[in-house]
XYZ file of C-alpha atoms in Angstrom:
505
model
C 44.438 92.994 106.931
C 44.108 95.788 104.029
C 40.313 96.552 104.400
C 40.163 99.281 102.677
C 41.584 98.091 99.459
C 37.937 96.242 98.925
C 35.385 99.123 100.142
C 34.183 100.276 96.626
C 34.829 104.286 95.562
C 33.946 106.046 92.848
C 36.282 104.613 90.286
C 36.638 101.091 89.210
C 39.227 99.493 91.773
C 37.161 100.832 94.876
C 38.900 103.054 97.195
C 42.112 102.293 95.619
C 44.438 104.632 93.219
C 42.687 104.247 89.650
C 44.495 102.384 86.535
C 44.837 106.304 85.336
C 47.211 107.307 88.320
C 48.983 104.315 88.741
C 52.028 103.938 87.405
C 52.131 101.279 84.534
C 54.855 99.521 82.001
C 52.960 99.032 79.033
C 54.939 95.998 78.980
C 53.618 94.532 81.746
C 49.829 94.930 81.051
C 49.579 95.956 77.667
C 47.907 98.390 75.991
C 44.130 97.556 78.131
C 41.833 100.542 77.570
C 39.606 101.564 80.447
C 36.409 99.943 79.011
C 34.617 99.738 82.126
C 32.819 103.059 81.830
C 31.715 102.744 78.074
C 31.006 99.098 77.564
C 27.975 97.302 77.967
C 26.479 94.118 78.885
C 26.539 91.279 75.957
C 24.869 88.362 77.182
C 25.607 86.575 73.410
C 28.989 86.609 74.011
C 29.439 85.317 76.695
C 27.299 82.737 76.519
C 29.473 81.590 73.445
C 32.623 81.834 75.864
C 30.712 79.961 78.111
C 30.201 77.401 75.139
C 33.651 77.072 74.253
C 34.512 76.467 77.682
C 32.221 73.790 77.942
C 33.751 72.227 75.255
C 36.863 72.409 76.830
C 35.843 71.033 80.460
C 33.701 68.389 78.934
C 36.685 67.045 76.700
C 38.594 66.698 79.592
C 37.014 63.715 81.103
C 34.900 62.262 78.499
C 37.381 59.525 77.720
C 36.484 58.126 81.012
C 33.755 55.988 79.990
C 34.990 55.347 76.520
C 38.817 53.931 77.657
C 38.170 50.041 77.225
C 36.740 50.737 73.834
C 39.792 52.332 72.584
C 41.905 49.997 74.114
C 40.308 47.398 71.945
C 40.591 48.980 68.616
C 44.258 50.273 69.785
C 44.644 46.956 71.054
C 46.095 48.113 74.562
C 45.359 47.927 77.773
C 42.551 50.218 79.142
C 45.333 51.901 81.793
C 47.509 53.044 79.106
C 44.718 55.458 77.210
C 44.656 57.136 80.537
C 47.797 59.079 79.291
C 45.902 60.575 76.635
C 43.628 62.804 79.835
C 46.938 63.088 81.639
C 48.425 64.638 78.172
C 45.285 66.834 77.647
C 44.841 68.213 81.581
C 48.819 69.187 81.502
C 48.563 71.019 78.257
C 45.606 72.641 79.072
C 47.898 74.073 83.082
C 50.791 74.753 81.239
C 49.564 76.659 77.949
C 47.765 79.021 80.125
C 50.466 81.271 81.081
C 51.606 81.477 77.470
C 47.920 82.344 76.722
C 47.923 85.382 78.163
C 50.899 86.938 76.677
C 49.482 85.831 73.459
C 46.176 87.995 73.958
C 47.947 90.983 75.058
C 50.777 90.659 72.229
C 48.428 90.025 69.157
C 45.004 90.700 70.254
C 42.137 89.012 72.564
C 39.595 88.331 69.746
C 42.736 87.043 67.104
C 43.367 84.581 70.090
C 40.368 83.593 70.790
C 39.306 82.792 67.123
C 42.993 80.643 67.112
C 42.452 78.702 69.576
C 38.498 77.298 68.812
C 40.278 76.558 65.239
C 43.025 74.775 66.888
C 40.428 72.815 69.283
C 38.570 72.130 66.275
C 40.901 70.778 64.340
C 42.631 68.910 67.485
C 39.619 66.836 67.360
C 39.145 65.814 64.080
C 42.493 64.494 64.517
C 41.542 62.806 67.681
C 38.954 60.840 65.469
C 41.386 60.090 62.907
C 43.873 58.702 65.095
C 45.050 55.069 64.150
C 47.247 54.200 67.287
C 47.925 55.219 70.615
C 50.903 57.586 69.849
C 49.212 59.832 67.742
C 45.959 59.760 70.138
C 48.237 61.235 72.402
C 49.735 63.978 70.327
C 46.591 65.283 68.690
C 45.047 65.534 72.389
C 48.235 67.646 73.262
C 47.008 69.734 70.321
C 43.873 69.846 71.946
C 44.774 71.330 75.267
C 46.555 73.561 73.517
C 43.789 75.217 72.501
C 41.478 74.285 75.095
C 44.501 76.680 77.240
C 44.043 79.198 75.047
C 40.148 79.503 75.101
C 39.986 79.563 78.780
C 41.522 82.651 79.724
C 41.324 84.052 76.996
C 38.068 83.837 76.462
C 37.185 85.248 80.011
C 39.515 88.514 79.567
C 37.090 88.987 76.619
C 33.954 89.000 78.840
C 35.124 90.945 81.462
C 37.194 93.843 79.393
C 33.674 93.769 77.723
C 31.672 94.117 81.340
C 30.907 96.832 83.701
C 31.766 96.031 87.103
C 27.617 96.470 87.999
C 27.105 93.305 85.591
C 29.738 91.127 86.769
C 27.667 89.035 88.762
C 25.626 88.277 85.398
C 28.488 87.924 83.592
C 29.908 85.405 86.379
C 26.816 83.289 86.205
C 27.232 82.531 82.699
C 31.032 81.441 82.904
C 30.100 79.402 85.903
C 27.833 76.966 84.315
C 29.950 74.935 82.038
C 32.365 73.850 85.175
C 28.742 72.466 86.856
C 27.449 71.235 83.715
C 30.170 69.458 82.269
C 30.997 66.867 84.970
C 27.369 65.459 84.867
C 27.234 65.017 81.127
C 30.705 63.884 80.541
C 29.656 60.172 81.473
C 26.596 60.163 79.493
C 28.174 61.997 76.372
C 31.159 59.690 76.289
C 29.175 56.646 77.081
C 26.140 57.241 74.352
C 28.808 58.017 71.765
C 30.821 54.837 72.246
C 27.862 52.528 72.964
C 25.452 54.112 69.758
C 27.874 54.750 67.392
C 31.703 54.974 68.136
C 34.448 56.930 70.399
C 35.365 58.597 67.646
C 32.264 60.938 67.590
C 33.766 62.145 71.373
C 35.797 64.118 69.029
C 34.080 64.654 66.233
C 30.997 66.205 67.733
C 33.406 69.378 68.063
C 33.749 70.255 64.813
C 30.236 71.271 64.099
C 29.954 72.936 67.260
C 33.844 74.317 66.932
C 32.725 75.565 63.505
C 29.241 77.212 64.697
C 31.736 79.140 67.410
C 34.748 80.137 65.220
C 31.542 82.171 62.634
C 29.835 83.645 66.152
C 33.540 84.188 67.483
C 33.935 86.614 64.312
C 30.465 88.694 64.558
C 30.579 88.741 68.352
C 33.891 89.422 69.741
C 34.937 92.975 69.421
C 38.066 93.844 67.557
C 41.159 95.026 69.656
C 44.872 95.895 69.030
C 47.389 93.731 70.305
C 50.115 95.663 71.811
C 53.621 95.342 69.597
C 56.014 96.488 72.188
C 55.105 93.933 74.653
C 57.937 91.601 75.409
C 58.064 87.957 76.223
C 59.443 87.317 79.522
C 60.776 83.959 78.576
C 62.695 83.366 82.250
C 59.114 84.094 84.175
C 57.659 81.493 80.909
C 60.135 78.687 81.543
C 59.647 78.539 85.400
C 56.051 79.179 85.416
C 55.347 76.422 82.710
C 57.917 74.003 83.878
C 56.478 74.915 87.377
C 52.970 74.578 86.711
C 53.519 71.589 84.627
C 55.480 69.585 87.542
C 52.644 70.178 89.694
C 50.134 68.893 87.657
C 52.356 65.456 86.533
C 52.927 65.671 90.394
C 49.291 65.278 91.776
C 48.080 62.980 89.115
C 50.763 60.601 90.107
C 49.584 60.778 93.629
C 46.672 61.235 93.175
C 45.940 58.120 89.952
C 48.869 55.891 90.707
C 49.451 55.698 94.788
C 51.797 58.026 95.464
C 55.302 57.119 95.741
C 58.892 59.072 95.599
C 59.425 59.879 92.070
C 55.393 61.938 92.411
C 56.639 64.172 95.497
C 60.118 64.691 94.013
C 58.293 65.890 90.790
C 55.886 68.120 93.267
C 58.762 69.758 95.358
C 60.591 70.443 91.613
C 57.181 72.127 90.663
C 56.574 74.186 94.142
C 60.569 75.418 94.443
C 60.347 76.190 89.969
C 56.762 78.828 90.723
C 59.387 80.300 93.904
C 61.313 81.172 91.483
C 59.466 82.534 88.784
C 57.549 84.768 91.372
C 60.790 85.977 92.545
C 61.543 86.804 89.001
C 58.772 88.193 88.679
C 58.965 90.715 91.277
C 62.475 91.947 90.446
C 61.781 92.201 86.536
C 61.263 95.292 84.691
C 58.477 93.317 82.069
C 57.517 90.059 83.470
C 54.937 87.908 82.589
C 52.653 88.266 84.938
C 51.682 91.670 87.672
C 52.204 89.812 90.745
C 50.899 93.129 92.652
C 47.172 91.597 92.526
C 47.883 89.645 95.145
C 47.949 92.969 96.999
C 43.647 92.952 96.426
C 42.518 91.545 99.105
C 39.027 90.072 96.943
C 41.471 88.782 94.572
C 44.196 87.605 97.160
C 40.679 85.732 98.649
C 40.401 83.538 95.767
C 44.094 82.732 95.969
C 43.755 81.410 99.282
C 40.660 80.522 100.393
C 39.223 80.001 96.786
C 41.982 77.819 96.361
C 40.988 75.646 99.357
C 37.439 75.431 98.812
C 37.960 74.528 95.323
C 40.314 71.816 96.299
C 38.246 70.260 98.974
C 34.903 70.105 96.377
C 37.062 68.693 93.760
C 37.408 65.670 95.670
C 33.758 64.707 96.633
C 33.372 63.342 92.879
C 36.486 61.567 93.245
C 35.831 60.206 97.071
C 31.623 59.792 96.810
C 31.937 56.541 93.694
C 34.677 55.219 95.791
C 32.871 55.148 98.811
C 29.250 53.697 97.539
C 30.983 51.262 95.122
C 33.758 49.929 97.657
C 32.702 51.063 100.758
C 28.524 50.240 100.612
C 29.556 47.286 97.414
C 27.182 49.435 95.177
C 27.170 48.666 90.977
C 28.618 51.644 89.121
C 25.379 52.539 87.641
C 23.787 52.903 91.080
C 26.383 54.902 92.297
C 26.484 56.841 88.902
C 23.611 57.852 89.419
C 23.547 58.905 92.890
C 26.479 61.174 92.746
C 24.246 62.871 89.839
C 22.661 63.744 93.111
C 25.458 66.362 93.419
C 25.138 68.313 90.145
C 21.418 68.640 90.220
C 22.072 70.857 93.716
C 24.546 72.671 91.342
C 21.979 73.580 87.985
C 19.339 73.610 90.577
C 20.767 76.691 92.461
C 21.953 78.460 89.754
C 19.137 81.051 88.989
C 19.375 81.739 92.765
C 23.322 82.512 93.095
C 23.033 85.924 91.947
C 20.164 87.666 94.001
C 21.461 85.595 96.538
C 24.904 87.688 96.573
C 23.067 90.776 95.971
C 21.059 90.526 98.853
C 23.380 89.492 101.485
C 26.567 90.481 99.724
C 30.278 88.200 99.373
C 31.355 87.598 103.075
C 28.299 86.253 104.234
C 27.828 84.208 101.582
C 31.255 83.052 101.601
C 31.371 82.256 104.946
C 27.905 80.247 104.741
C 28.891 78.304 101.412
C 32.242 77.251 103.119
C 31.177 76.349 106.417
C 27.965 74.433 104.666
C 30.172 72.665 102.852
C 32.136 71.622 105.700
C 28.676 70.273 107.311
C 27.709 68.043 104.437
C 31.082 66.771 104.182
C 31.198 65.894 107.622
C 27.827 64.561 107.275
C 28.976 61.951 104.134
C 31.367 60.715 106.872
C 28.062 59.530 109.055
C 27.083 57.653 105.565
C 27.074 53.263 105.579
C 25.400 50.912 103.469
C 21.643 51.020 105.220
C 21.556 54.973 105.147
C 17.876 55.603 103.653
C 18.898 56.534 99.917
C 16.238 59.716 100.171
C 18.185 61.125 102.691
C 21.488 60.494 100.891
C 20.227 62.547 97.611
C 18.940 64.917 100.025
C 22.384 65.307 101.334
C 24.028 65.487 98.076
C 21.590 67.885 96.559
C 22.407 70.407 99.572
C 26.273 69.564 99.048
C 25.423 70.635 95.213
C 23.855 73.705 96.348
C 26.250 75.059 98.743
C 29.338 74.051 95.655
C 27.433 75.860 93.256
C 26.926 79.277 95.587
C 30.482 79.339 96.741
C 31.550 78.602 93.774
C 29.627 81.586 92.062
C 30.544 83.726 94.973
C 34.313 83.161 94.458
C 34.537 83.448 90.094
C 32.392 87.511 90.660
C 34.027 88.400 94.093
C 37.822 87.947 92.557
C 37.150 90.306 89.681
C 35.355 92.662 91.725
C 38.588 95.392 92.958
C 40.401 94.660 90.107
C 41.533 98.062 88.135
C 41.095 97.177 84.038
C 45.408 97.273 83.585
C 45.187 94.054 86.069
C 42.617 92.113 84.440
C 45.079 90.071 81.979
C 47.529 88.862 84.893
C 44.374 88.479 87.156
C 42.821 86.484 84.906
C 45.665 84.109 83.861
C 46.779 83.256 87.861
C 43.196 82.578 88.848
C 42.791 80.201 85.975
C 46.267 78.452 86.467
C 45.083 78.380 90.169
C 41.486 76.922 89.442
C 43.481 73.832 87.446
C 45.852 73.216 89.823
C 42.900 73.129 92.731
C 40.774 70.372 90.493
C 44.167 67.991 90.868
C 45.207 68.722 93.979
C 41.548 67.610 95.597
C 41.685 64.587 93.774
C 45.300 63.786 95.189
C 44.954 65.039 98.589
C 41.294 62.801 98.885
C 43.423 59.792 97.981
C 46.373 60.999 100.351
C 44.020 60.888 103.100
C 42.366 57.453 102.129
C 45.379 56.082 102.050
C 46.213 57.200 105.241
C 43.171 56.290 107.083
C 43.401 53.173 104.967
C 46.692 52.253 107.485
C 45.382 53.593 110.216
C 41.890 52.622 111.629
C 40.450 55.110 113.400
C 36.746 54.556 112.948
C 35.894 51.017 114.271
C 37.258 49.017 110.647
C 35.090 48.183 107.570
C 35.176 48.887 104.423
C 33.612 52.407 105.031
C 36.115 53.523 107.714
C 38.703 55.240 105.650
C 36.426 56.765 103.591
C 34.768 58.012 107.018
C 38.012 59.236 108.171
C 38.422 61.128 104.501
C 35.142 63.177 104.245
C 36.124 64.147 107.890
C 39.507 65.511 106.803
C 38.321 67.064 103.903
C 35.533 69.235 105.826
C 37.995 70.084 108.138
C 39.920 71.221 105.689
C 37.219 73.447 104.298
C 37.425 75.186 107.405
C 40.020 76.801 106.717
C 38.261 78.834 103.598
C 35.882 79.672 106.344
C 38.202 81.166 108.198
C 39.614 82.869 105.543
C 36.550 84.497 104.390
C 35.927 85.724 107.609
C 38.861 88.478 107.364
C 37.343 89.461 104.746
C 36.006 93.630 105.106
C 32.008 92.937 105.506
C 31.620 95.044 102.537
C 34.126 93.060 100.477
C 32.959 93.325 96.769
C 30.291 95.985 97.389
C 30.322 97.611 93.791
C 29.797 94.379 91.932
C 27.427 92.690 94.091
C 25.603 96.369 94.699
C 25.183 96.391 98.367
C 23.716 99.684 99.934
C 25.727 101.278 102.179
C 25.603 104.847 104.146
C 28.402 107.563 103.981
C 29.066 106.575 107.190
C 30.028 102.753 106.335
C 31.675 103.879 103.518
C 34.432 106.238 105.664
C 35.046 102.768 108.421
């Protein structure tokens, strides 16, 4: 365990070597300025990134709710329009590589400003789609820029960001990922119940317009770097790679498993080998693999990963398990798995002093093994559970998500030197999408499997019991992660005190 690659020092990456001293291809990171001692906080901006991103999470599972309606007037059936999410969520994984070049080739803000205009305009398409097919296409468009705003959008904040007001900084990219799920359902279903699906999409191009004009006053102008290459071997197995895994886990995960899904899966895993043994050996490739080599960063990759992957599926295994398991009405269970994002806006203002005052391991370690807890606890749910003690339960779960998930998004950044942030920045968001499908495809793995095998007396219930137990366990293993962690992990961003004394451990 490196340790003392995440005690903070007097430069930006801790006690490690600064950007200065390193040595650097300009073609692997660009031309990134050290902007970490002369910029300064703008809440503005990144409150619009935060916008565009909740554009961009929202779109991607509005449709829900408003499928049978444009199976009517497409005159399908409602399973087919599911390709038109399945289209979207893939774009979205695989432009995000590409993204990053893109930002260090021709400019962050030039980027950034592309891809709200090609959102935008994505979804004034989507309205004026006429069939299926072209439904399909102009949601590809979509994701397209939806991959480009994501990243993008957060190298913008955080070039922009001293390392003292990451946390802040953190907050505000947080929200839309806890926001977004709870109004998705009610956006998509107002829409197509008031007035029509179509104004899904074309509720973006007000708001797309209102952000391209702030976009252009807010973002600060910077030169793309003309030398920088394309590493189009590292490209073509990343994408293809990413891309596979994605297909992969939705066909588990949506469509009960089967050969073709894991073949696709294995195709994905051994294509991402390869490209980070590319990677490694290349004189320009596309992305720095040597983050890994943080240990805060390396944290997100592993533990991150898992405890993102295990929350993903408690909104995929909780409607399941009150409308089968407890023979609940969607509405009713609708509205108690609202339960869950009410603990995540309700903890919000908290997160931040929260990590300040008892800094990123021990909050880590709590969120994680909390999670596990109320996990576990779902498991002990039936059908004559008092329902203020569920929403108790799921409020908690919501709160412990919402801290973890804070904890993770500020402590990654945190020993990061400013030449790192674009490749950084572009794994951790590949790595956040392929977390949100692989929780939904490992929940149904394990329903399936405790569907077959009846471990917890039979029911209707018992598989679901047998998932939640599973997935807490599984949690565990972020806790255990977190707890190699150095105990001052993170120190200069969530500005723990410490004595000389600490500081030379």
């Amino acid at each position: 365990m490196d340790d003392d690659r995440c005690r903070p020092g007097p430069q930006a990456g801790g006690s490690r070597i600064s950007a200065a001293s390193r040595p650097r291809s300009s073609s692997v990171t660009g031309s990134v300025p050290d902007v970490q001692s002369e910029s300064k906080w703008q809440p503005r901006l990144a409150l619009l990134v935060a916008a565009t991103f909740f554009m961009e999470f929202l779109d991607g599972t509005v449709l829900t709710t408003a499928m049978p309606s444009i199976a009517a007037d497409f005159k399908v059936v409602s399973a087919d329009v599911n390709i038109t999410m399945t289209a979207y969520l893939v774009t979205v994984a695989m432009g995000i590589p590409l993204s990053s070049w893109l930002a260090e080739r021709f400019g962050a803000r030039r980027i950034f400003c592309l891809a709200i205009a090609v959102f935008t305009l994505a979804s004034l398409l989507c309205a004026a789609s006429q069939n299926l097919t072209l439904l399909t296409l102009s949601r590809v468009a979509q994701g397209a820029g939806g991959a480009m705003m994501v990243p993008v959008g957060t190298l913008v904040v955080l070039r922009g960001t001293p390392k003292s007001e990451l946390l802040r900084a953190t907050a505000f990219l947080v929200w839309p990922g806890l926001l977004a799920p709870v109004l998705a359902p009610l956006v998509g279903g107002a829409f197509t119940t008031y007035l029509s699906w179509h104004w899904i999409f074309l509720i973006n191009v007000p708001l797309g317009l209102a952000a391209f004009i702030a976009a252009l006053r807010l973002v600060p102008r910077t030169g793309g770097d003309a030398g920088r290459r394309l590493d189009w071997r590292g490209l073509t197995l990343t994408t293809f790679g990413v891309g596979s895994l994605v297909v992969g886990l939705e066909g588990i995960g949506g469509h009960g498993g089967g050969v073709v899904p894991a073949v696709v899966l294995l195709a994905g895993a051994l294509a991402l080998a390869g490209a980070a043994w590319w990677m490694l050996k290349a004189k320009a490739p596309l992305f720095d693999l040597r983050v890994f080599a943080t240990r805060t960063f390396r944290a997100t990759s592993t533990g991150g990963f898992i405890y993102r992957l295990t929350i993903s599926s408690v909104p995929f295994l909780l409607p399941l398990l009150f409308q089968d398991g407890f023979g609940w009405d969607p509405l009713r269970s609708g509205a108690m798995v609202a339960a869950v994002f009410v603990g995540n806006i309700g903890i919000k203002p908290a997160t931040t002093p929260i990590i300040r005052r008892f800094g990123f391991k021990p909050v880590l370690v709590f969120a994680s093994f909390a999670s596990a807890v109320t996990l576990a606890a779902c498991a002990a749910l039936n059908a004559g559970t008092p329902e203020p003690l569920i929403i108790a339960l799921l409020l908690a779960s919501g709160a412990f998500r919402s801290i973890g998930f804070s904890a993770y998004a500020s402590v990654q950044y945190a020993d990061i030197v400013p030449g790192e942030l674009p490749s950084a920045n572009a794994v951790s968001a590949t790595l956040v999408q392929l977390a949100a499908g692989a929780g939904i495809a490992v929940g149904a793995l394990f329903l399936r499997l405790f569907d077959h095998v009846s471990l917890f007396g039979g029911g209707p219930s018992s598989a679901y019991r047998g998932a939640f137990l599973a997935m807490a366990a599984v949690m565990l293993l972020s806790t255990v992660d977190s707890l190699t962690l150095h105990r001052h992990a993170g120190a200069e961003v969530s500005r723990r005190v410490m004595s000389k004394a600490q500081k030379r451990r």
